[in-house]
Coordinates of C-alpha atoms and ligand atoms in Angstrom, one line a residue:
M1 CA 0.0 0.0 0.0
K2 CA 1.4 3.4 -1.0
R3 CA 2.0 6.0 1.8
K4 CA -0.5 8.4 0.2
E5 CA -3.3 5.8 0.1
F6 CA -2.5 4.7 3.7
I7 CA -3.0 8.3 4.9
K8 CA -6.2 8.7 3.0
L9 CA -7.7 5.5 4.3
S10 CA -6.6 6.2 7.9
S11 CA -8.3 9.6 7.7
M12 CA -11.5 8.0 6.4
A13 CA -12.1 6.7 9.9
G14 CA -12.7 10.2 10.9
A15 CA -16.5 10.3 11.0
S16 CA -16.5 9.3 14.7
C17 CA -13.3 7.6 15.7
L18 CA -9.6 7.2 14.7
L19 CA -7.0 4.5 15.2
S20 CA -4.1 6.0 17.0
S21 CA -0.4 4.9 16.6
N22 CA -0.6 2.7 19.8
N23 CA -3.7 1.0 18.3
L24 CA -6.3 2.5 20.5
L25 CA -9.4 3.9 19.1
L26 CA -9.9 7.6 19.9
Q27 CA -13.0 9.7 19.4
D28 CA -12.5 12.5 17.0
P29 CA -15.8 14.5 16.8
T30 CA -14.2 17.2 14.7
A31 CA -13.3 15.0 11.8
T32 CA -15.6 15.1 8.8
A33 CA -16.9 12.1 6.9
Q34 CA -15.5 11.6 3.4
N35 CA -18.0 9.0 2.3
S36 CA -21.3 7.5 3.5
I37 CA -19.6 5.3 6.1
E38 CA -20.3 5.5 9.8
W39 CA -17.4 4.4 12.0
I40 CA -18.7 3.4 15.4
C41 CA -16.4 2.8 18.4
Q42 CA -16.8 2.0 22.1
G43 CA -18.4 5.1 23.7
D44 CA -20.7 5.8 20.7
P45 CA -24.3 5.5 21.9
N46 CA -25.0 3.0 19.1
Y47 CA -22.0 0.8 19.8
D48 CA -23.8 -1.6 22.1
I49 CA -26.8 -1.9 19.9
L50 CA -24.7 -2.6 16.8
R51 CA -22.3 -5.1 18.4
K52 CA -25.1 -7.4 19.6
G53 CA -26.8 -10.0 17.4
F54 CA -30.0 -12.0 17.8
N55 CA -28.2 -14.4 20.2
N56 CA -28.2 -12.2 23.3
S57 CA -26.0 -14.5 25.2
I58 CA -23.0 -13.7 23.0
D59 CA -20.9 -10.7 24.2
L60 CA -18.1 -9.6 21.9
F61 CA -16.4 -6.1 21.7
P62 CA -15.0 -5.2 18.3
Q63 CA -12.6 -2.3 18.0
V64 CA -14.6 -0.7 15.3
I65 CA -18.0 -1.2 13.6
V66 CA -18.2 0.2 10.1
V67 CA -21.8 0.8 8.9
C68 CA -21.6 0.8 5.1
K69 CA -24.2 1.9 2.5
T70 CA -22.4 1.0 -0.7
T71 CA -20.0 -1.6 -2.2
E72 CA -17.3 1.1 -2.3
D73 CA -17.8 1.8 1.4
V74 CA -17.2 -1.8 2.1
A75 CA -14.0 -1.7 0.0
V76 CA -12.8 1.2 2.1
A77 CA -13.5 -0.6 5.3
I78 CA -11.7 -3.7 4.2
K79 CA -8.6 -1.7 3.1
Y80 CA -8.7 0.0 6.4
A81 CA -8.7 -3.3 8.2
N82 CA -5.8 -4.5 6.1
I83 CA -3.7 -1.4 7.0
H84 CA -4.4 -1.9 10.7
K85 CA -4.2 -5.7 10.6
L86 CA -7.7 -6.0 12.0
P87 CA -9.6 -9.3 11.5
V88 CA -13.0 -8.7 9.8
A89 CA -16.4 -10.1 10.7
I90 CA -19.5 -9.5 8.5
K91 CA -23.0 -8.7 9.8
S92 CA -26.1 -8.7 7.7
G93 CA -29.1 -9.7 9.8
G94 CA -27.0 -10.8 12.9
H95 CA -28.6 -14.2 13.4
S96 CA -25.5 -16.3 13.4
M97 CA -26.1 -18.9 16.1
E98 CA -22.5 -18.7 17.3
G99 CA -22.1 -14.9 16.9
F100 CA -19.8 -15.3 13.9
S101 CA -20.9 -11.8 12.6
C102 CA -19.0 -10.1 15.4
N103 CA -15.5 -10.4 16.8
Q104 CA -13.3 -9.4 19.7
G105 CA -11.0 -6.5 19.0
G106 CA -11.5 -6.5 15.2
L107 CA -13.5 -4.7 12.6
V108 CA -17.1 -5.5 11.9
V109 CA -18.6 -4.6 8.5
N110 CA -22.3 -3.8 9.3
L111 CA -24.6 -4.2 6.2
S112 CA -27.9 -3.4 7.9
K113 CA -28.3 -0.3 5.7
M114 CA -27.7 -2.2 2.5
N115 CA -31.2 -3.7 2.6
S116 CA -32.9 -2.6 -0.6
V117 CA -35.1 -4.8 -2.9
E118 CA -35.1 -3.8 -6.5
F119 CA -37.2 -5.4 -9.3
L120 CA -35.2 -6.0 -12.5
P121 CA -36.3 -7.2 -16.0
N122 CA -37.0 -10.9 -16.5
D123 CA -38.4 -11.3 -13.0
K124 CA -35.0 -11.0 -11.4
I125 CA -34.7 -9.2 -8.0
K126 CA -31.7 -7.4 -6.7
V127 CA -31.5 -7.7 -2.9
G128 CA -29.1 -6.1 -0.4
P129 CA -27.5 -8.5 2.1
G130 CA -28.9 -6.5 5.0
C131 CA -32.5 -7.1 3.8
E132 CA -34.5 -9.0 6.5
L133 CA -36.9 -11.7 5.5
S134 CA -40.0 -9.8 6.6
S135 CA -39.1 -7.0 4.3
L136 CA -38.2 -9.4 1.5
Y137 CA -41.6 -11.2 1.8
E138 CA -43.5 -8.0 2.1
K139 CA -42.0 -6.5 -1.1
T140 CA -41.9 -9.5 -3.3
L141 CA -45.3 -10.9 -2.3
A142 CA -46.9 -7.5 -3.1
R143 CA -45.7 -8.1 -6.6
K144 CA -46.9 -11.7 -6.6
R145 CA -43.3 -13.0 -6.8
I146 CA -41.3 -15.2 -4.4
I147 CA -37.7 -16.0 -3.7
P148 CA -37.6 -19.3 -1.6
A149 CA -36.2 -18.3 1.8
G150 CA -36.5 -19.0 5.5
S151 CA -39.2 -18.3 8.1
C152 CA -37.8 -16.0 10.8
A153 CA -38.7 -12.3 10.2
S154 CA -35.3 -10.8 11.1
V155 CA -32.9 -13.2 9.5
G156 CA -30.7 -11.4 7.0
M157 CA -30.5 -12.4 3.3
G158 CA -26.7 -12.1 3.5
G159 CA -26.1 -14.9 5.9
L160 CA -29.1 -17.0 4.9
T161 CA -28.1 -17.2 1.2
T162 CA -24.3 -17.6 1.7
G163 CA -25.0 -20.6 4.0
G164 CA -27.7 -22.3 1.9
G165 CA -31.2 -21.1 3.1
Y166 CA -34.2 -23.4 3.4
G167 CA -37.8 -22.9 4.3
L168 CA -41.4 -23.5 3.5
F169 CA -40.8 -23.2 -0.3
S170 CA -37.5 -25.1 -0.7
R171 CA -38.9 -28.5 -1.7
K172 CA -40.6 -26.8 -4.7
Y173 CA -38.0 -24.2 -5.7
G174 CA -34.7 -25.2 -4.0
L175 CA -32.5 -23.4 -1.4
T176 CA -32.2 -19.7 -1.3
C177 CA -28.7 -20.0 -2.8
D178 CA -30.1 -21.9 -5.7
S179 CA -32.0 -18.8 -6.9
L180 CA -28.9 -16.6 -6.6
V181 CA -27.8 -15.8 -10.2
E182 CA -25.2 -13.0 -9.6
A183 CA -23.4 -11.5 -6.7
T184 CA -20.9 -8.7 -6.1
M185 CA -18.2 -9.3 -3.5
V186 CA -15.5 -7.2 -1.9
D187 CA -12.6 -9.6 -1.2
G188 CA -10.2 -9.8 1.8
Q189 CA -8.0 -7.1 0.2
G190 CA -10.8 -4.7 -0.6
E191 CA -11.0 -5.5 -4.4
I192 CA -14.5 -5.7 -6.0
H193 CA -15.6 -8.8 -8.0
N194 CA -18.7 -9.8 -9.8
T195 CA -19.6 -13.5 -10.3
L196 CA -20.7 -13.0 -13.9
V197 CA -17.1 -13.1 -14.9
N198 CA -16.2 -15.7 -12.3
P199 CA -18.6 -18.7 -12.1
E200 CA -16.3 -20.5 -9.6
L201 CA -17.0 -17.7 -7.1
L202 CA -20.7 -18.1 -7.6
W203 CA -20.4 -21.8 -7.0
A204 CA -18.6 -21.1 -3.7
I205 CA -20.9 -18.4 -2.5
R206 CA -23.9 -20.7 -3.0
G207 CA -23.7 -22.4 0.4
G208 CA -20.0 -21.7 1.2
G209 CA -19.7 -17.9 1.3
S210 CA -20.5 -17.1 4.9
G211 CA -17.7 -14.9 6.2
N212 CA -15.1 -16.8 4.2
F213 CA -13.7 -15.1 1.1
G214 CA -15.2 -11.6 1.1
V215 CA -18.2 -9.4 1.8
I216 CA -21.2 -10.0 -0.5
T217 CA -22.6 -6.6 -1.1
E218 CA -25.3 -7.2 -3.8
M219 CA -27.2 -10.3 -4.8
V220 CA -29.5 -10.9 -7.9
F221 CA -32.0 -13.7 -7.6
R222 CA -34.4 -15.4 -10.0
S223 CA -37.9 -15.3 -8.7
Y224 CA -41.0 -17.5 -9.0
P225 CA -44.7 -16.7 -9.3
A226 CA -46.0 -16.6 -5.7
P227 CA -48.8 -19.0 -4.7
N228 CA -51.9 -17.1 -3.7
T229 CA -52.6 -19.0 -0.5
M230 CA -51.2 -21.5 2.0
R231 CA -52.9 -23.8 4.4
S232 CA -51.6 -25.9 7.3
Y233 CA -52.4 -29.0 9.3
H234 CA -51.4 -29.7 12.9
F235 CA -51.0 -32.8 15.0
E236 CA -50.5 -32.7 18.7
S237 CA -49.8 -35.3 21.4
N238 CA -48.9 -34.6 25.1
K239 CA -47.5 -36.4 28.1
L240 CA -45.1 -38.5 25.9
D241 CA -42.2 -40.6 27.1
A242 CA -39.1 -41.1 24.9
Q243 CA -40.4 -44.5 23.6
K244 CA -43.7 -43.0 22.4
A245 CA -42.0 -39.9 21.0
S246 CA -39.6 -42.1 19.0
S247 CA -42.4 -44.3 17.7
L248 CA -44.3 -41.1 16.5
L249 CA -41.1 -39.9 14.9
E250 CA -40.8 -43.1 12.9
K251 CA -44.4 -42.7 11.8
W252 CA -43.7 -39.0 10.8
F253 CA -40.8 -40.1 8.6
A254 CA -43.0 -42.5 6.7
F255 CA -45.8 -39.8 6.4
S256 CA -43.4 -37.1 5.3
E257 CA -41.8 -39.1 2.6
K258 CA -45.1 -39.1 0.7
L259 CA -45.7 -35.4 0.8
T260 CA -45.6 -33.4 -2.4
E261 CA -43.1 -30.7 -3.1
S262 CA -45.6 -27.9 -2.2
C263 CA -45.6 -29.2 1.4
Y264 CA -43.2 -28.7 4.3
S265 CA -43.4 -30.6 7.5
G266 CA -41.7 -30.3 10.9
Y267 CA -41.6 -32.6 14.0
V268 CA -41.2 -30.5 17.1
L269 CA -40.8 -32.1 20.5
N270 CA -40.9 -29.6 23.4
G271 CA -40.6 -31.3 26.8
R272 CA -43.3 -34.1 26.7
S273 CA -45.4 -32.3 24.0
L274 CA -45.1 -33.1 20.4
N275 CA -46.4 -30.8 17.6
I276 CA -46.3 -31.7 14.0
L277 CA -46.8 -28.9 11.4
V278 CA -47.6 -29.5 7.8
T279 CA -47.8 -26.5 5.4
N280 CA -49.1 -26.7 1.9
F281 CA -49.4 -24.1 -0.9
G282 CA -50.5 -26.6 -3.5
N283 CA -53.8 -28.5 -3.9
H284 CA -55.4 -30.3 -1.0
T285 CA -55.8 -33.6 -2.8
P286 CA -57.8 -36.7 -1.7
E287 CA -54.5 -38.6 -1.4
L288 CA -53.2 -36.0 1.0
Q289 CA -56.4 -36.2 3.0
K290 CA -56.1 -40.0 3.3
E291 CA -52.5 -39.7 4.6
L292 CA -53.5 -37.0 7.1
D293 CA -56.5 -39.1 8.3
A294 CA -54.2 -42.1 8.8
M295 CA -51.7 -40.0 10.7
A296 CA -54.4 -38.5 12.9
L297 CA -55.2 -41.9 14.4
H298 CA -51.9 -41.8 16.3
F299 CA -52.3 -38.3 17.8
D300 CA -54.4 -36.7 20.6
E301 CA -55.4 -33.8 18.4
F302 CA -55.6 -33.1 14.6
T303 CA -56.5 -29.6 13.2
M304 CA -56.9 -28.4 9.6
V305 CA -56.5 -24.7 9.1
R306 CA -58.3 -23.2 6.1
P307 CA -56.1 -21.7 3.3
I308 CA -55.3 -18.0 3.8
N309 CA -53.6 -15.3 1.8
L310 CA -49.8 -16.2 1.5
A311 CA -48.6 -12.8 2.7
D312 CA -50.6 -13.2 5.9
K313 CA -49.7 -16.9 6.3
V314 CA -45.9 -16.3 6.2
K315 CA -46.2 -13.8 9.1
R316 CA -47.5 -16.7 11.3
Y317 CA -44.0 -18.2 11.2
Y318 CA -42.0 -15.0 11.7
G319 CA -41.1 -15.9 15.3
S320 CA -39.6 -13.4 17.8
K321 CA -38.0 -10.2 16.6
I322 CA -36.5 -9.6 20.0
P323 CA -33.0 -11.1 20.7
M324 CA -33.0 -14.2 23.0
N325 CA -30.6 -16.2 25.1
F326 CA -30.2 -19.5 23.3
K327 CA -27.9 -22.2 22.0
N328 CA -29.4 -23.7 18.8
S329 CA -27.7 -25.9 16.3
S330 CA -28.1 -28.4 13.5
A331 CA -28.5 -31.9 14.8
G332 CA -27.5 -33.8 11.7
L333 CA -28.8 -34.5 8.2
F334 CA -30.2 -37.9 7.3
N335 CA -32.5 -39.8 5.1
Q336 CA -34.5 -42.2 7.1
Y337 CA -35.5 -43.2 10.6
A338 CA -33.2 -46.2 10.5
E339 CA -30.2 -44.0 10.6
L340 CA -31.3 -42.6 14.0
A341 CA -32.8 -45.8 15.4
S342 CA -29.8 -46.8 17.5
C343 CA -29.7 -43.6 19.5
I344 CA -33.0 -41.7 19.1
T345 CA -34.7 -42.9 22.3
D346 CA -31.7 -41.8 24.3
V347 CA -31.7 -38.4 22.5
L348 CA -35.4 -37.9 23.1
D349 CA -35.1 -39.0 26.7
K350 CA -32.5 -36.2 27.3
V351 CA -34.7 -33.7 25.5
I352 CA -37.8 -34.6 27.5
N353 CA -35.8 -34.4 30.8
T354 CA -34.0 -31.1 30.0
R355 CA -36.2 -28.1 30.6
G356 CA -35.9 -25.5 27.9
M357 CA -34.8 -27.9 25.2
I358 CA -36.5 -28.6 21.9
Y359 CA -35.8 -31.3 19.3
Q360 CA -37.0 -30.6 15.8
V361 CA -36.7 -32.4 12.4
N362 CA -37.6 -30.7 9.2
T363 CA -38.3 -32.0 5.7
L364 CA -35.8 -31.2 2.9
G365 CA -35.7 -33.2 -0.4
G366 CA -37.7 -32.3 -3.5
K367 CA -36.1 -29.6 -5.6
I368 CA -33.2 -29.2 -3.1
A369 CA -31.9 -32.6 -4.5
D370 CA -31.9 -31.3 -8.2
P371 CA -28.6 -32.5 -9.9
D372 CA -28.3 -29.2 -11.7
F373 CA -28.1 -27.4 -8.3
E374 CA -25.6 -29.9 -7.1
K375 CA -23.3 -29.1 -10.0
T376 CA -23.6 -25.3 -9.7
S377 CA -23.3 -24.9 -5.9
C378 CA -20.9 -26.0 -3.2
Y379 CA -23.8 -26.9 -0.8
P380 CA -22.9 -30.6 -0.2
H381 CA -26.0 -32.1 1.5
R382 CA -28.5 -32.4 -1.3
G383 CA -29.0 -36.1 -0.9
Y384 CA -30.5 -35.7 2.6
N385 CA -34.2 -35.5 3.0
F386 CA -34.3 -34.4 6.6
I387 CA -32.5 -32.1 8.9
G388 CA -32.4 -32.3 12.7
E389 CA -32.3 -29.2 14.9
L390 CA -31.6 -28.8 18.7
Q391 CA -32.8 -25.7 20.4
T392 CA -32.3 -24.5 24.0
Y393 CA -33.6 -21.3 25.5
W394 CA -33.0 -19.7 28.9
D395 CA -34.0 -16.6 30.9
S396 CA -31.4 -16.8 33.6
P397 CA -27.7 -17.3 32.8
K398 CA -27.6 -19.9 35.6
Q399 CA -29.6 -22.3 33.3
A400 CA -27.2 -22.0 30.4
P401 CA -24.4 -24.5 31.5
V402 CA -26.9 -27.3 32.0
L403 CA -28.6 -26.7 28.6
K404 CA -25.3 -26.3 26.8
T405 CA -23.9 -29.6 28.3
A406 CA -27.1 -31.5 27.4
S407 CA -26.9 -30.1 23.9
E408 CA -23.2 -31.2 23.5
E409 CA -24.0 -34.6 24.9
I410 CA -26.7 -35.1 22.3
L411 CA -24.5 -34.0 19.5
A412 CA -21.8 -36.4 20.6
L413 CA -24.3 -39.2 20.8
L414 CA -25.5 -38.5 17.3
Y415 CA -21.9 -38.3 16.0
K416 CA -21.0 -41.6 17.7
N417 CA -24.0 -43.2 15.9
G418 CA -22.9 -42.0 12.5
I419 CA -24.8 -38.7 12.1
K420 CA -22.0 -36.4 10.9
A421 CA -23.3 -34.0 8.2
Q422 CA -24.3 -30.6 9.6
Y423 CA -25.8 -27.4 8.1
F424 CA -23.5 -24.3 8.4
N425 CA -26.4 -21.9 9.0
Y426 CA -27.2 -23.9 12.2
C427 CA -23.5 -23.8 13.2
S428 CA -22.1 -25.0 16.5
S429 CA -18.6 -24.8 18.0
A430 CA -19.3 -28.3 19.4
F431 CA -19.2 -30.0 16.0
E432 CA -16.4 -32.4 15.5
K433 CA -14.6 -32.1 12.2
W434 CA -16.7 -29.1 11.2
E435 CA -14.9 -28.7 7.8
S436 CA -16.3 -32.0 6.4
A437 CA -19.5 -31.7 8.4
Y438 CA -20.4 -28.5 6.7
Y439 CA -18.8 -28.8 3.3
G440 CA -18.1 -32.5 2.7
K441 CA -15.8 -33.2 -0.2
N442 CA -16.0 -29.6 -1.4
Y443 CA -13.9 -28.2 1.5
K444 CA -10.6 -28.4 -0.4
R445 CA -12.0 -26.7 -3.5
L446 CA -13.3 -23.9 -1.2
Q447 CA -9.8 -23.6 0.3
K448 CA -8.4 -22.8 -3.1
I449 CA -11.0 -20.0 -3.5
K450 CA -10.1 -18.7 0.0
N451 CA -6.4 -18.5 -1.2
L452 CA -7.4 -16.6 -4.3
Y453 CA -9.7 -14.0 -2.7
D454 CA -8.4 -13.7 0.9
P455 CA -4.8 -14.9 1.0
N456 CA -4.1 -13.2 4.3
N457 CA -7.2 -14.5 6.1
T458 CA -8.5 -11.0 6.8
I459 CA -12.1 -12.2 6.7
R460 CA -12.5 -14.8 9.4
H461 CA -14.5 -16.3 12.3
P462 CA -13.9 -19.4 14.4
Q463 CA -15.2 -21.8 11.7
S464 CA -14.3 -19.9 8.5
I465 CA -12.6 -21.8 5.7
R466 CA -8.9 -21.9 6.3
N467 CA -6.3 -20.9 3.7
G468 CA -5.1 -24.1 2.2
F469 CA -1.5 -24.8 1.1
L470 CA -2.5 -27.5 -1.4
Ligands
FAD1 C1 -34.4 -17.5 15.0 C2 -33.7 -18.1 13.8 C3 -34.5 -18.6 12.8 C4 -33.8 -19.1 11.7 N1 -34.6 -19.7 10.7 C5 -34.0 -20.2 9.6 C6 -34.7 -20.8 8.5 O1 -35.9 -20.8 8.5 N2 -34.0 -21.3 7.4 C7 -32.6 -21.3 7.4 O2 -32.1 -21.8 6.4 N3 -31.9 -20.8 8.4 C8 -32.5 -20.2 9.5 N4 -31.8 -19.7 10.5 C9 -30.3 -19.7 10.4 C10 -29.9 -18.5 9.6 O3 -30.0 -18.8 8.2 C11 -28.4 -18.2 9.8 O4 -28.2 -17.9 11.2 C12 -27.9 -17.1 8.9 O5 -26.5 -17.2 8.9 C13 -28.3 -15.8 9.4 O6 -28.0 -14.8 8.5 P1 -27.9 -13.3 9.0 O7 -27.5 -12.4 7.9 O8 -29.1 -12.9 9.8 O9 -26.7 -13.5 10.1 P2 -25.3 -12.8 10.4 O10 -25.1 -13.1 11.8 O11 -25.3 -11.4 10.0 O12 -24.3 -13.6 9.5 C14 -24.3 -15.0 9.6 C15 -23.0 -15.6 8.9 O13 -23.0 -15.2 7.6 C16 -21.9 -14.4 7.3 N5 -22.3 -13.3 6.4 C17 -23.4 -12.5 6.7 N6 -23.5 -11.6 5.7 C18 -22.6 -11.8 4.8 C19 -22.2 -11.2 3.6 N7 -22.9 -10.2 3.1 N8 -21.2 -11.7 2.9 C20 -20.5 -12.8 3.4 N9 -20.8 -13.4 4.5 C21 -21.8 -12.9 5.2 C22 -21.3 -14.0 8.6 O14 -19.9 -14.0 8.4 C23 -21.7 -15.1 9.5 O15 -20.8 -16.1 9.5 C24 -32.4 -19.1 11.6 C25 -31.7 -18.6 12.7 C26 -32.3 -18.1 13.8 C27 -31.5 -17.5 14.9

C-alpha cells in the first residue's frame, strides 16, 4: 500500500473515531466524513446496539464497527482493516447462532443499511445483504413473486443465502442460494468482484460464502410466481415418554416421505409435548387427506387450518424479533429413521428431561436434490431428505451451562452413531470435524477459493474456511 493511500484511508475513519499509533481507538468529533460510512467505536451511543446480534448470550467487543451503505464503502472498510491488521467479521441480519458476525477487537462490517429490494427485468430481483426476511416477503409478495427463503422475520439475506437457506418453499424451488444468479463481492483485500465473470466464485458463494472469502454486497435472484394461499395441518400429542415420541417420529418419517413438493413438515418435541406442522401451498388432494387421516389416528389432536392469503400466512411463522438467550444448532442431516434408530430414544429422553430444550426435524428433499443445483453450488448435502435441529432457551444465565452440556452430549451421541453431516447456517462450535460436516468433499476446493480472494485470512471467524496450502 502506498503511503498516500494509507494516509487517505486512515483519515476516512474520521467520522466518529480514529485509530491512533498505539492501536487504541480515539473519538474524533471534529473530523468530517468523506463518504457514507459510519465508524462506530466504544463510547458511541449506538456501539452496544450494533455489536449485539440475535443471540443475546454472546458478548463480543470489536474495535470498530463500520456501517456501510455501498460496495465502495465496504471496500474502504476492508482496506482500512488490512492497514491496521484487524480481523474482519461481517454482519447482515445478525442471526449467526455462534455470533460469527461479530468479533473481539477486530473490525465488523455492518450491512444493515444495504437492505434494498429492486425489481429487475425478467423477474429478477436485486437484494441487499442486510435485507431482512420480513421486508423481502412484504415487497416480493406485493408483486406476486417469491424467492424461496427461511421463516424468521429478522434473519438477513446475506447470511441465509451464503450458508444455503431453506424454508417452506424449498422443496418446490430449491434453497435460497439456488436462486442466486449473480453476486458482487469485496474480497479480503478490498477488491471488488462480480460473479458474472467468475462462475467458480458463484459456485462457492452458493452455500459456502458465509464470512469466508469476502463481503457479499449485492445479490441478484431469479424469482418465481408466488402461490396465492397457503394452508396448514397440525397434529399434537402430550405427556409423551421417549419411547412413544420415537415411535411417533418413525411414523412421521413415513408420512413425510409421501408429501408433495408444495408441502413442508416439521416434527417439534418440546418437553413431553409433540407438535407436527404441515404447510401446503398446493392442492389439498384426496391422497393427502387420506394420509392426514391415517396419521391423525396416532395423535391426541388433529386440526386443519383453512387456506389463507400467503402474505398473511408467512407472518404466522416469523417468530420473535427480540433477541433471545439460546444455543441452537443443526443436529444432523439424514434420510431415514433407521439412521437414527440406534440412539434416538436416548436423544429424546434427554430432550424430555432437560427443561428448555426442543428437538426438531424438518423436511428437505424435493427440488433441493436437483442434480443441476448440485453441479452449480458447493452446498454438499442435497442427498439428505431431513435435517435435525436442537434448540435450547433460557431466561437466567444460571440455566445456560446445564442446557449447553445437554446439547453437546446429544450432538456427541449422534456423532457416535454416524450422524456427521451438519448445516452451516445452524452452526455450532461443538461439532467435530466441522470442515467436512459443513462442506463434505467440497472443502478443499473452497480452500483454493479462499487462497485466491483472501490470501491473508483477513475475513475470518472461528469456523471460517482456512487458507489451504494445497
Ligand atoms: C431465530 C432463527 C431462525 C432461523 N430460521 C432459519 C430458516 O428458516 N431457514 C434457514 O435456512 N436458516 C434459518 N436460520 C439460520 C440462519 O439462516 C443463519 O443464522 C444465517 O447465517 C443468518 O443470516 P444473518 O445475515 O441474519 O446473520 P449474520 O449473523 O449477520 O451472519 C451469519 C453468517 O453469515 C456471514 N455473512 C453475513 N452476511 C454476509 C455477507 N454479506 N457476505 C459474506 N458473509 C456474510 C457472517 O460472516 C456469519 O458467519 C435461523 C436462525 C435463527 C437464529
